[in-house]
Amino acid sequence: MNILVIGAGPAGLMFSSQIKKLNPDWNINIIEKNNQDESVGWGVVLPGRAPHHPANPLSYLSNHETLDAQYIEEFKLTHHNDSALTKTGVTLCGAERKSMVHELRQLCIGLGISIEYEKPASELVDLQCNKYDLVVVSNGINHTSTYYKEALKPKVEFGKNRYMWYGTTKKFDEMNLIFKAKAKGIFVAHCYKYSSNMSTFVVECSEETYINSGLDEMSTQDAEAFIASVFKEELDGQTVISPKGLKWRNFMTLSHEQAYSDNIVLLGDALQSGHFSIGHGTTMAVVGAQILVKSVYDHSDNIATALEDFNQNVMPVMQLFDQHASTSRLWFESVEDRMHLSTPELAQSFATRRNQLPPLPPALGQALEKALARGEK
C-alpha cells in the first residue's frame, strides 16, 4: 500500500510509525511544509508516565528518558495573590514539543519512512490522490487550503479572548493557573514545567483588555516585557519568550462532521482542534492516530471500509472533545464575571466547569484500548 501523510507533527508521525511497524513492506511518505528545524511551541501536556501510558507519545520512544520530561501531580490556582493547591488525581507529563517531534521523526526514519521538508500542500493537486491509496492530512489547524472537498470543509469558530504561547526559564513545579486583576483588565496565565529549566507560559485576556493595555500596538519585545511585569511576582522577575513567528491571536476551533472523503482522511488538529485550557491536544492526536491504524490494519484490503470504520469510531470521541474544549473556553471568556469570588470559590468553579458533560478521559481510554486490541491478520 502507498500512503502519503501531510504534516510531520505528532498525529502524522504516530500514525506513520505505528502502521509501518505492522506493515513493514508498505510505502509511507511524509511531507512537511516547514524546514527540518522548525517546530512551533514550547511545552505540551501529556498523560501518564512514559513508557507506561499508551496515550503518551514518549511511550513509543526507546530514548524517552533523554527528553527531560517533567512529571506533575499537583494543581495550583492563584487569585487575589492567594493560592489553592490540590492533587491533580493523575500524573501529567510536561514535555518539550520540539524534542518530542524530532524523536518521533527519527523513529519514522528508522523504520524506513521518508520525510520531505519544505513541501507545502495547499491545493488538491498537492495531495496526489491518484498516486496514493490513502492520503492522511495531519497538518494542524488549517482552514485556508483549497484542497478541502465539500465534504471536508471545516466549521471554524474564533474565540473572544486573545492569547499568546510564551516560554519562560521560571520553573513551575505544579500545573498553575494564575489570575491577575490589573487596571487595564484581567490576565490569566496557564503554566507548567516541561524540562529541568523551562516552562510553558500561556497568557490570555479579553479583547477589551488586549486593546486597553496597548498590546495591539506593542512590538514583540515590548509585549514580552509588559507580560513579565504583569506576572512579576509569579515569575520571580524572570522574562517570558515569544515563539518565533507567533503573535497574539484569537483561539480558532476547527471541527468537522466527518473525518474522510474518498481516500483523504483528516487526523489531529486538522480534524478537530480544542482549547489549550483542557490540555488534551496531543493526546487526541495519539488516540486518533491509533484508531486510524486499527481501521486501516483491519481493513487493508478496502480503504473505503477502513475509513468508514475510522469515522464511526473517531467522531464520537472528537465531538466529546469539542464539547469539553468549547465549554472550558467559554468559562475563560466569561472569567471577569467570577473575579469577585474567593480563591477557593474560583477554584471550585474551575474544577466543575465541565461537570455537565460525560467525562472525557474514560472515553479516550476506551477508544485507545479498542484501537490497540489488534488481532493477528
mmCIF file of C-alpha atoms in Angstrom:
data_model
loop_
_atom_site.group_PDB
_atom_site.id
_atom_site.type_symbol
_atom_site.label_atom_id
_atom_site.label_comp_id
_atom_site.label_asym_id
_atom_site.label_seq_id
_atom_site.Cartn_x
_atom_site.Cartn_y
_atom_site.Cartn_z
ATOM 1 C CA MET A 1 0.000 0.000 0.000
ATOM 2 C CA ASN A 2 1.121 3.539 -0.799
ATOM 3 C CA ILE A 3 0.316 6.178 1.837
ATOM 4 C CA LEU A 4 1.023 9.922 1.804
ATOM 5 C CA VAL A 5 0.975 11.794 5.112
ATOM 6 C CA ILE A 6 0.679 15.595 5.051
ATOM 7 C CA GLY A 7 2.395 17.099 8.095
ATOM 8 C CA ALA A 8 5.250 15.799 10.249
ATOM 9 C CA GLY A 9 3.636 16.610 13.604
ATOM 10 C CA PRO A 10 2.591 14.215 16.389
ATOM 11 C CA ALA A 11 -0.588 12.914 14.693
ATOM 12 C CA GLY A 12 1.012 12.097 11.345
ATOM 13 C CA LEU A 13 4.188 10.730 12.909
ATOM 14 C CA MET A 14 2.322 8.471 15.339
ATOM 15 C CA PHE A 15 0.118 7.057 12.574
ATOM 16 C CA SER A 16 3.063 6.555 10.213
ATOM 17 C CA SER A 17 5.325 4.817 12.720
ATOM 18 C CA GLN A 18 2.660 2.510 14.126
ATOM 19 C CA ILE A 19 1.179 1.398 10.790
ATOM 20 C CA LYS A 20 4.690 0.855 9.400
ATOM 21 C CA LYS A 21 5.550 -1.418 12.336
ATOM 22 C CA LEU A 22 2.521 -3.552 11.494
ATOM 23 C CA ASN A 23 3.173 -3.493 7.737
ATOM 24 C CA PRO A 24 6.927 -3.062 7.089
ATOM 25 C CA ASP A 25 6.515 -3.547 3.328
ATOM 26 C CA TRP A 26 4.094 -0.646 2.901
ATOM 27 C CA ASN A 27 5.373 2.563 1.282
ATOM 28 C CA ILE A 28 4.783 5.610 3.502
ATOM 29 C CA ASN A 29 5.900 9.126 2.582
ATOM 30 C CA ILE A 30 5.550 12.214 4.793
ATOM 31 C CA ILE A 31 5.735 15.769 3.506
ATOM 32 C CA GLU A 32 6.134 18.784 5.812
ATOM 33 C CA LYS A 33 5.721 22.456 4.878
ATOM 34 C CA ASN A 34 8.385 23.722 7.309
ATOM 35 C CA ASN A 35 12.099 23.058 7.261
ATOM 36 C CA GLN A 36 13.678 20.368 9.392
ATOM 37 C CA ASP A 37 14.461 22.693 12.303
ATOM 38 C CA GLU A 38 11.116 24.482 12.568
ATOM 39 C CA SER A 39 8.713 23.311 15.264
ATOM 40 C CA VAL A 40 6.169 25.662 16.803
ATOM 41 C CA GLY A 41 5.628 25.925 20.536
ATOM 42 C CA TRP A 42 7.262 25.243 23.865
ATOM 43 C CA GLY A 43 5.980 22.504 26.131
ATOM 44 C CA VAL A 44 2.923 20.263 25.840
ATOM 45 C CA VAL A 45 0.968 18.313 28.450
ATOM 46 C CA LEU A 46 0.831 14.538 28.013
ATOM 47 C CA PRO A 47 -0.897 11.870 30.112
ATOM 48 C CA GLY A 48 0.926 9.498 32.463
ATOM 49 C CA ARG A 49 4.491 8.301 32.730
ATOM 50 C CA ALA A 50 6.454 7.035 29.749
ATOM 51 C CA PRO A 51 6.803 4.255 28.763
ATOM 52 C CA HIS A 52 3.711 3.001 30.565
ATOM 53 C CA HIS A 53 0.878 5.191 29.263
ATOM 54 C CA PRO A 54 -0.250 4.354 25.695
ATOM 55 C CA ALA A 55 -1.642 7.864 25.051
ATOM 56 C CA ASN A 56 1.723 9.452 25.836
ATOM 57 C CA PRO A 57 3.782 9.589 22.598
ATOM 58 C CA LEU A 58 7.006 9.366 24.621
ATOM 59 C CA SER A 59 5.982 5.784 25.460
ATOM 60 C CA TYR A 60 6.809 4.837 21.858
ATOM 61 C CA LEU A 61 10.373 6.193 22.036
ATOM 62 C CA SER A 62 13.172 3.935 23.262
ATOM 63 C CA ASN A 63 15.152 7.009 24.355
ATOM 64 C CA HIS A 64 12.271 8.849 26.071
ATOM 65 C CA GLU A 65 14.393 9.442 29.199
ATOM 66 C CA THR A 66 16.718 11.753 27.237
ATOM 67 C CA LEU A 67 13.875 14.219 26.554
ATOM 68 C CA ASP A 68 13.980 15.579 30.128
ATOM 69 C CA ALA A 69 10.200 15.301 30.558
ATOM 70 C CA GLN A 70 8.763 16.582 33.835
ATOM 71 C CA TYR A 71 6.048 14.814 35.826
ATOM 72 C CA ILE A 72 3.393 16.830 37.633
ATOM 73 C CA GLU A 73 0.856 15.701 40.230
ATOM 74 C CA GLU A 74 -0.350 18.977 41.757
ATOM 75 C CA PHE A 75 -2.533 21.845 40.576
ATOM 76 C CA LYS A 76 -2.150 25.385 41.898
ATOM 77 C CA LEU A 77 -4.670 28.183 41.338
ATOM 78 C CA THR A 78 -3.652 31.746 42.281
ATOM 79 C CA HIS A 79 -6.222 34.517 42.697
ATOM 80 C CA HIS A 80 -6.140 37.710 44.823
ATOM 81 C CA ASN A 81 -2.448 36.829 45.491
ATOM 82 C CA ASP A 82 -3.714 33.761 47.367
ATOM 83 C CA SER A 83 -3.220 30.162 46.208
ATOM 84 C CA ALA A 84 -5.197 26.934 46.425
ATOM 85 C CA LEU A 85 -3.157 23.742 45.994
ATOM 86 C CA THR A 86 -4.717 20.362 45.186
ATOM 87 C CA LYS A 87 -3.684 16.997 43.775
ATOM 88 C CA THR A 88 -4.392 16.504 40.087
ATOM 89 C CA GLY A 89 -5.530 12.933 40.744
ATOM 90 C CA VAL A 90 -3.474 11.737 37.784
ATOM 91 C CA THR A 91 0.144 12.017 36.706
ATOM 92 C CA LEU A 92 0.707 14.586 33.980
ATOM 93 C CA CYS A 93 3.802 14.838 31.806
ATOM 94 C CA GLY A 94 5.243 18.139 30.592
ATOM 95 C CA ALA A 95 7.458 17.645 27.531
ATOM 96 C CA GLU A 96 9.249 19.911 25.088
ATOM 97 C CA ARG A 97 7.320 19.793 21.828
ATOM 98 C CA LYS A 98 10.356 20.347 19.596
ATOM 99 C CA SER A 99 12.410 17.472 21.015
ATOM 100 C CA MET A 100 9.370 15.172 21.072
ATOM 101 C CA VAL A 101 8.625 15.857 17.407
ATOM 102 C CA HIS A 102 12.288 15.408 16.489
ATOM 103 C CA GLU A 103 12.471 11.992 18.127
ATOM 104 C CA LEU A 104 9.188 10.849 16.579
ATOM 105 C CA ARG A 105 10.609 11.845 13.202
ATOM 106 C CA GLN A 106 13.752 9.849 13.915
ATOM 107 C CA LEU A 107 11.568 6.882 14.828
ATOM 108 C CA CYS A 108 9.836 7.121 11.451
ATOM 109 C CA ILE A 109 13.096 7.457 9.544
ATOM 110 C CA GLY A 110 14.492 4.428 11.389
ATOM 111 C CA LEU A 111 11.517 2.427 10.157
ATOM 112 C CA GLY A 112 12.198 3.383 6.541
ATOM 113 C CA ILE A 113 9.646 6.185 6.217
ATOM 114 C CA SER A 114 10.746 9.142 4.098
ATOM 115 C CA ILE A 115 10.157 12.722 5.281
ATOM 116 C CA GLU A 116 10.444 15.574 2.793
ATOM 117 C CA TYR A 117 10.681 19.101 4.226
ATOM 118 C CA GLU A 118 9.657 22.447 2.762
ATOM 119 C CA LYS A 119 6.898 20.741 0.763
ATOM 120 C CA PRO A 120 3.701 22.718 1.407
ATOM 121 C CA ALA A 121 0.384 21.233 0.333
ATOM 122 C CA SER A 122 -2.266 23.874 -0.225
ATOM 123 C CA GLU A 123 -4.160 22.646 -3.299
ATOM 124 C CA LEU A 124 -5.838 19.383 -4.202
ATOM 125 C CA VAL A 125 -3.163 18.541 -6.759
ATOM 126 C CA ASP A 126 -0.567 18.582 -3.936
ATOM 127 C CA LEU A 127 -2.286 15.606 -2.284
ATOM 128 C CA GLN A 128 -1.598 13.354 -5.291
ATOM 129 C CA CYS A 129 -4.740 11.351 -4.502
ATOM 130 C CA ASN A 130 -4.476 9.248 -7.678
ATOM 131 C CA LYS A 131 -0.919 8.214 -6.840
ATOM 132 C CA TYR A 132 -1.633 7.009 -3.301
ATOM 133 C CA ASP A 133 -4.088 4.524 -1.830
ATOM 134 C CA LEU A 134 -4.510 6.727 1.238
ATOM 135 C CA VAL A 135 -3.785 10.396 1.950
ATOM 136 C CA VAL A 136 -3.634 11.381 5.635
ATOM 137 C CA VAL A 137 -3.995 15.136 6.214
ATOM 138 C CA SER A 138 -2.417 15.883 9.604
ATOM 139 C CA ASN A 139 -1.014 19.371 9.077
ATOM 140 C CA GLY A 140 -2.579 21.089 12.085
ATOM 141 C CA ILE A 141 -5.251 23.778 12.291
ATOM 142 C CA ASN A 142 -5.675 24.752 8.659
ATOM 143 C CA HIS A 143 -8.762 26.332 7.128
ATOM 144 C CA THR A 144 -7.266 28.267 4.221
ATOM 145 C CA SER A 145 -6.150 25.419 1.953
ATOM 146 C CA THR A 146 -8.181 24.985 -1.219
ATOM 147 C CA TYR A 147 -7.922 21.175 -1.315
ATOM 148 C CA TYR A 148 -10.823 20.626 1.090
ATOM 149 C CA LYS A 149 -13.641 18.967 -0.796
ATOM 150 C CA GLU A 150 -17.191 19.967 0.071
ATOM 151 C CA ALA A 151 -17.496 17.029 2.482
ATOM 152 C CA LEU A 152 -14.372 18.106 4.373
ATOM 153 C CA LYS A 153 -14.886 21.848 4.576
ATOM 154 C CA PRO A 154 -14.311 22.707 8.233
ATOM 155 C CA LYS A 155 -16.552 24.602 10.593
ATOM 156 C CA VAL A 156 -14.445 27.406 12.049
ATOM 157 C CA GLU A 157 -15.198 29.380 15.207
ATOM 158 C CA PHE A 158 -12.980 32.059 16.715
ATOM 159 C CA GLY A 159 -12.908 32.612 20.474
ATOM 160 C CA LYS A 160 -13.310 36.037 22.042
ATOM 161 C CA ASN A 161 -10.099 36.024 24.083
ATOM 162 C CA ARG A 162 -6.623 36.824 22.803
ATOM 163 C CA TYR A 163 -3.767 34.520 23.796
ATOM 164 C CA MET A 164 -0.038 34.016 23.406
ATOM 165 C CA TRP A 165 2.056 30.864 23.937
ATOM 166 C CA TYR A 166 5.136 32.077 25.816
ATOM 167 C CA GLY A 167 8.011 30.164 27.358
ATOM 168 C CA THR A 168 9.963 31.110 30.481
ATOM 169 C CA THR A 169 13.024 29.987 32.422
ATOM 170 C CA LYS A 170 10.976 30.177 35.621
ATOM 171 C CA LYS A 171 10.216 26.572 36.605
ATOM 172 C CA PHE A 172 6.621 25.961 37.694
ATOM 173 C CA ASP A 173 6.526 22.634 39.510
ATOM 174 C CA GLU A 174 2.726 22.414 39.508
ATOM 175 C CA MET A 175 0.065 22.901 36.853
ATOM 176 C CA ASN A 176 -0.530 26.593 37.509
ATOM 177 C CA LEU A 177 -3.482 28.815 36.736
ATOM 178 C CA ILE A 178 -2.873 32.462 37.679
ATOM 179 C CA PHE A 179 -5.485 35.240 37.618
ATOM 180 C CA LYS A 180 -4.221 38.822 37.742
ATOM 181 C CA ALA A 181 -6.562 41.800 38.005
ATOM 182 C CA LYS A 182 -4.850 44.946 36.746
ATOM 183 C CA ALA A 183 -6.079 48.440 35.959
ATOM 184 C CA LYS A 184 -6.183 47.549 32.265
ATOM 185 C CA GLY A 185 -8.146 44.312 32.789
ATOM 186 C CA ILE A 186 -7.859 40.629 33.721
ATOM 187 C CA PHE A 187 -4.926 38.469 32.617
ATOM 188 C CA VAL A 188 -4.802 34.683 33.022
ATOM 189 C CA ALA A 189 -1.671 32.537 32.795
ATOM 190 C CA HIS A 190 -1.583 28.756 32.270
ATOM 191 C CA CYS A 191 1.895 27.480 33.142
ATOM 192 C CA TYR A 192 3.813 24.284 33.908
ATOM 193 C CA LYS A 193 7.333 22.908 33.650
ATOM 194 C CA TYR A 194 8.331 20.865 30.608
ATOM 195 C CA SER A 195 12.080 20.483 31.194
ATOM 196 C CA SER A 196 14.567 20.989 34.016
ATOM 197 C CA ASN A 197 14.911 24.678 33.178
ATOM 198 C CA MET A 198 11.890 25.752 31.097
ATOM 199 C CA SER A 199 8.139 26.183 31.492
ATOM 200 C CA THR A 200 5.245 26.856 29.166
ATOM 201 C CA PHE A 201 3.529 30.167 29.981
ATOM 202 C CA VAL A 202 0.305 30.695 28.004
ATOM 203 C CA VAL A 203 -1.359 34.059 28.669
ATOM 204 C CA GLU A 204 -4.892 35.038 27.674
ATOM 205 C CA CYS A 205 -7.092 38.082 28.133
ATOM 206 C CA SER A 206 -10.271 39.582 26.715
ATOM 207 C CA GLU A 207 -10.181 41.636 23.531
ATOM 208 C CA GLU A 208 -11.002 44.719 25.610
ATOM 209 C CA THR A 209 -8.057 44.087 27.944
ATOM 210 C CA TYR A 210 -5.824 43.423 24.938
ATOM 211 C CA ILE A 211 -6.697 46.835 23.471
ATOM 212 C CA ASN A 212 -6.760 48.766 26.771
ATOM 213 C CA SER A 213 -3.306 47.536 27.727
ATOM 214 C CA GLY A 214 -1.872 48.546 24.354
ATOM 215 C CA LEU A 215 -0.764 45.023 23.448
ATOM 216 C CA ASP A 216 -2.231 45.511 19.979
ATOM 217 C CA GLU A 217 0.372 48.211 19.263
ATOM 218 C CA MET A 218 3.380 46.781 21.112
ATOM 219 C CA SER A 219 6.388 45.192 19.482
ATOM 220 C CA THR A 220 7.164 41.582 20.384
ATOM 221 C CA GLN A 221 9.841 42.706 22.827
ATOM 222 C CA ASP A 222 7.616 45.317 24.470
ATOM 223 C CA ALA A 223 4.792 42.800 24.846
ATOM 224 C CA GLU A 224 7.177 40.329 26.489
ATOM 225 C CA ALA A 225 8.311 42.991 28.948
ATOM 226 C CA PHE A 226 4.725 44.027 29.676
ATOM 227 C CA ILE A 227 3.531 40.473 30.397
ATOM 228 C CA ALA A 228 6.595 39.822 32.543
ATOM 229 C CA SER A 229 5.656 42.894 34.587
ATOM 230 C CA VAL A 230 2.028 41.746 34.983
ATOM 231 C CA PHE A 231 3.192 38.397 36.419
ATOM 232 C CA LYS A 232 6.351 39.732 38.072
ATOM 233 C CA GLU A 233 5.734 38.033 41.446
ATOM 234 C CA GLU A 234 4.893 34.616 39.992
ATOM 235 C CA LEU A 235 7.789 34.768 37.518
ATOM 236 C CA ASP A 236 10.238 35.836 40.246
ATOM 237 C CA GLY A 237 11.219 38.695 37.960
ATOM 238 C CA GLN A 238 12.184 36.424 35.071
ATOM 239 C CA THR A 239 11.252 37.070 31.445
ATOM 240 C CA VAL A 240 8.866 35.442 29.001
ATOM 241 C CA ILE A 241 9.898 34.447 25.474
ATOM 242 C CA SER A 242 7.773 34.528 22.318
ATOM 243 C CA PRO A 243 7.909 31.635 19.843
ATOM 244 C CA LYS A 244 9.361 32.626 16.507
ATOM 245 C CA GLY A 245 6.669 33.841 14.135
ATOM 246 C CA LEU A 246 3.743 33.642 16.565
ATOM 247 C CA LYS A 247 1.644 36.652 17.526
ATOM 248 C CA TRP A 248 -1.248 37.289 19.870
ATOM 249 C CA ARG A 249 -4.360 35.740 18.334
ATOM 250 C CA ASN A 250 -7.893 34.562 18.963
ATOM 251 C CA PHE A 251 -8.156 30.824 19.520
ATOM 252 C CA MET A 252 -9.584 29.066 16.480
ATOM 253 C CA THR A 253 -11.727 25.983 16.936
ATOM 254 C CA LEU A 254 -11.836 23.848 13.798
ATOM 255 C CA SER A 255 -14.263 20.944 13.563
ATOM 256 C CA HIS A 256 -15.798 18.562 11.023
ATOM 257 C CA GLU A 257 -18.949 16.499 10.630
ATOM 258 C CA GLN A 258 -16.969 13.610 9.181
ATOM 259 C CA ALA A 259 -13.353 12.523 9.067
ATOM 260 C CA TYR A 260 -12.847 11.445 5.454
ATOM 261 C CA SER A 261 -13.839 11.818 1.827
ATOM 262 C CA ASP A 262 -12.827 9.322 -0.863
ATOM 263 C CA ASN A 263 -9.249 8.335 0.081
ATOM 264 C CA ILE A 264 -8.486 11.512 2.065
ATOM 265 C CA VAL A 265 -8.685 11.302 5.858
ATOM 266 C CA LEU A 266 -8.164 14.000 8.493
ATOM 267 C CA LEU A 267 -6.185 13.498 11.687
ATOM 268 C CA GLY A 268 -5.138 15.533 14.743
ATOM 269 C CA ASP A 269 -5.881 19.270 14.760
ATOM 270 C CA ALA A 270 -6.748 19.059 11.053
ATOM 271 C CA LEU A 271 -9.808 17.065 12.148
ATOM 272 C CA GLN A 272 -10.656 18.723 15.456
ATOM 273 C CA SER A 273 -8.865 21.389 17.455
ATOM 274 C CA GLY A 274 -9.529 22.057 21.138
ATOM 275 C CA HIS A 275 -8.846 24.900 23.532
ATOM 276 C CA PHE A 276 -5.483 24.718 25.343
ATOM 277 C CA SER A 277 -7.162 25.007 28.756
ATOM 278 C CA ILE A 278 -8.043 21.293 28.799
ATOM 279 C CA GLY A 279 -4.595 20.113 27.688
ATOM 280 C CA HIS A 280 -5.675 17.168 25.526
ATOM 281 C CA GLY A 281 -4.477 18.291 22.078
ATOM 282 C CA THR A 282 -1.527 15.905 21.699
ATOM 283 C CA THR A 283 -3.409 13.136 23.498
ATOM 284 C CA MET A 284 -6.203 13.423 20.932
ATOM 285 C CA ALA A 285 -3.603 13.214 18.153
ATOM 286 C CA VAL A 286 -2.267 9.946 19.594
ATOM 287 C CA VAL A 287 -5.711 8.438 20.195
ATOM 288 C CA GLY A 288 -6.946 9.414 16.733
ATOM 289 C CA ALA A 289 -3.786 8.058 15.108
ATOM 290 C CA GLN A 290 -4.144 4.720 16.869
ATOM 291 C CA ILE A 291 -7.815 4.429 15.873
ATOM 292 C CA LEU A 292 -6.833 5.073 12.244
ATOM 293 C CA VAL A 293 -4.030 2.499 12.478
ATOM 294 C CA LYS A 294 -6.506 -0.146 13.639
ATOM 295 C CA SER A 295 -9.065 0.693 10.969
ATOM 296 C CA VAL A 296 -6.510 0.594 8.152
ATOM 297 C CA TYR A 297 -4.861 -2.558 9.558
ATOM 298 C CA ASP A 298 -8.161 -4.409 9.965
ATOM 299 C CA HIS A 299 -9.474 -3.393 6.526
ATOM 300 C CA SER A 300 -6.308 -3.008 4.461
ATOM 301 C CA ASP A 301 -7.989 -4.727 1.505
ATOM 302 C CA ASN A 302 -10.654 -1.999 1.291
ATOM 303 C CA ILE A 303 -9.723 1.599 2.119
ATOM 304 C CA ALA A 304 -13.328 2.794 1.814
ATOM 305 C CA THR A 305 -14.387 0.319 4.508
ATOM 306 C CA ALA A 306 -11.353 1.248 6.626
ATOM 307 C CA LEU A 307 -12.153 4.957 6.537
ATOM 308 C CA GLU A 308 -15.833 4.449 7.307
ATOM 309 C CA ASP A 309 -14.804 2.295 10.287
ATOM 310 C CA PHE A 310 -12.422 5.047 11.399
ATOM 311 C CA ASN A 311 -15.130 7.667 11.014
ATOM 312 C CA GLN A 312 -17.618 5.710 13.127
ATOM 313 C CA ASN A 313 -15.087 5.182 15.920
ATOM 314 C CA VAL A 314 -13.274 8.522 15.991
ATOM 315 C CA MET A 315 -16.060 11.071 15.530
ATOM 316 C CA PRO A 316 -17.914 10.420 18.831
ATOM 317 C CA VAL A 317 -14.641 10.926 20.710
ATOM 318 C CA MET A 318 -13.786 14.054 18.726
ATOM 319 C CA GLN A 319 -17.225 15.535 19.296
ATOM 320 C CA LEU A 320 -16.972 14.922 23.045
ATOM 321 C CA PHE A 321 -13.516 16.533 22.990
ATOM 322 C CA ASP A 322 -15.014 19.531 21.173
ATOM 323 C CA GLN A 323 -17.753 19.882 23.798
ATOM 324 C CA HIS A 324 -15.256 19.791 26.685
ATOM 325 C CA ALA A 325 -12.874 22.222 24.995
ATOM 326 C CA SER A 326 -15.595 24.680 23.989
ATOM 327 C CA THR A 327 -17.152 24.644 27.466
ATOM 328 C CA SER A 328 -13.766 25.379 29.006
ATOM 329 C CA ARG A 329 -13.024 28.156 26.504
ATOM 330 C CA LEU A 330 -16.339 29.828 27.269
ATOM 331 C CA TRP A 331 -15.600 29.642 31.010
ATOM 332 C CA PHE A 332 -12.391 31.621 30.475
ATOM 333 C CA GLU A 333 -14.101 34.097 28.161
ATOM 334 C CA SER A 334 -16.510 34.975 30.969
ATOM 335 C CA VAL A 335 -13.990 34.845 33.825
ATOM 336 C CA GLU A 336 -14.372 38.541 34.625
ATOM 337 C CA ASP A 337 -17.833 37.694 35.996
ATOM 338 C CA ARG A 338 -16.133 35.458 38.595
ATOM 339 C CA MET A 339 -13.329 37.714 39.775
ATOM 340 C CA HIS A 340 -15.344 38.672 42.861
ATOM 341 C CA LEU A 341 -15.151 35.055 44.088
ATOM 342 C CA SER A 342 -12.735 33.999 46.798
ATOM 343 C CA THR A 343 -9.804 31.813 45.792
ATOM 344 C CA PRO A 344 -11.480 28.568 46.997
ATOM 345 C CA GLU A 345 -14.714 29.534 45.246
ATOM 346 C CA LEU A 346 -12.929 30.290 41.966
ATOM 347 C CA ALA A 347 -11.019 27.008 42.231
ATOM 348 C CA GLN A 348 -14.316 25.170 42.733
ATOM 349 C CA SER A 349 -15.891 26.913 39.751
ATOM 350 C CA PHE A 350 -12.913 25.965 37.580
ATOM 351 C CA ALA A 351 -12.961 22.344 38.771
ATOM 352 C CA THR A 352 -16.651 21.907 37.972
ATOM 353 C CA ARG A 353 -16.854 23.850 34.688
ATOM 354 C CA ARG A 354 -17.278 20.657 32.610
ATOM 355 C CA ASN A 355 -19.235 18.543 35.084
ATOM 356 C CA GLN A 356 -22.398 18.545 32.994
ATOM 357 C CA LEU A 357 -20.606 16.632 30.221
ATOM 358 C CA PRO A 358 -19.737 12.908 30.077
ATOM 359 C CA PRO A 359 -16.137 12.590 31.347
ATOM 360 C CA LEU A 360 -13.531 12.741 28.594
ATOM 361 C CA PRO A 361 -10.605 10.644 29.973
ATOM 362 C CA PRO A 362 -12.651 7.401 30.272
ATOM 363 C CA ALA A 363 -13.900 7.869 26.702
ATOM 364 C CA LEU A 364 -10.330 8.335 25.484
ATOM 365 C CA GLY A 365 -9.190 5.307 27.449
ATOM 366 C CA GLN A 366 -11.924 3.101 25.993
ATOM 367 C CA ALA A 367 -11.217 4.290 22.447
ATOM 368 C CA LEU A 368 -7.486 3.698 22.833
ATOM 369 C CA GLU A 369 -7.970 0.281 24.411
ATOM 370 C CA LYS A 370 -10.131 -0.750 21.469
ATOM 371 C CA ALA A 371 -7.651 0.666 18.955
ATOM 372 C CA LEU A 372 -4.728 -1.214 20.479
ATOM 373 C CA ALA A 373 -6.625 -4.537 20.506
ATOM 374 C CA ARG A 374 -5.349 -5.592 17.108
ATOM 375 C CA GLY A 375 -5.710 -9.244 16.263
ATOM 376 C CA GLU A 376 -3.330 -11.238 14.067
ATOM 377 C CA LYS A 377 -4.162 -10.995 10.361
#
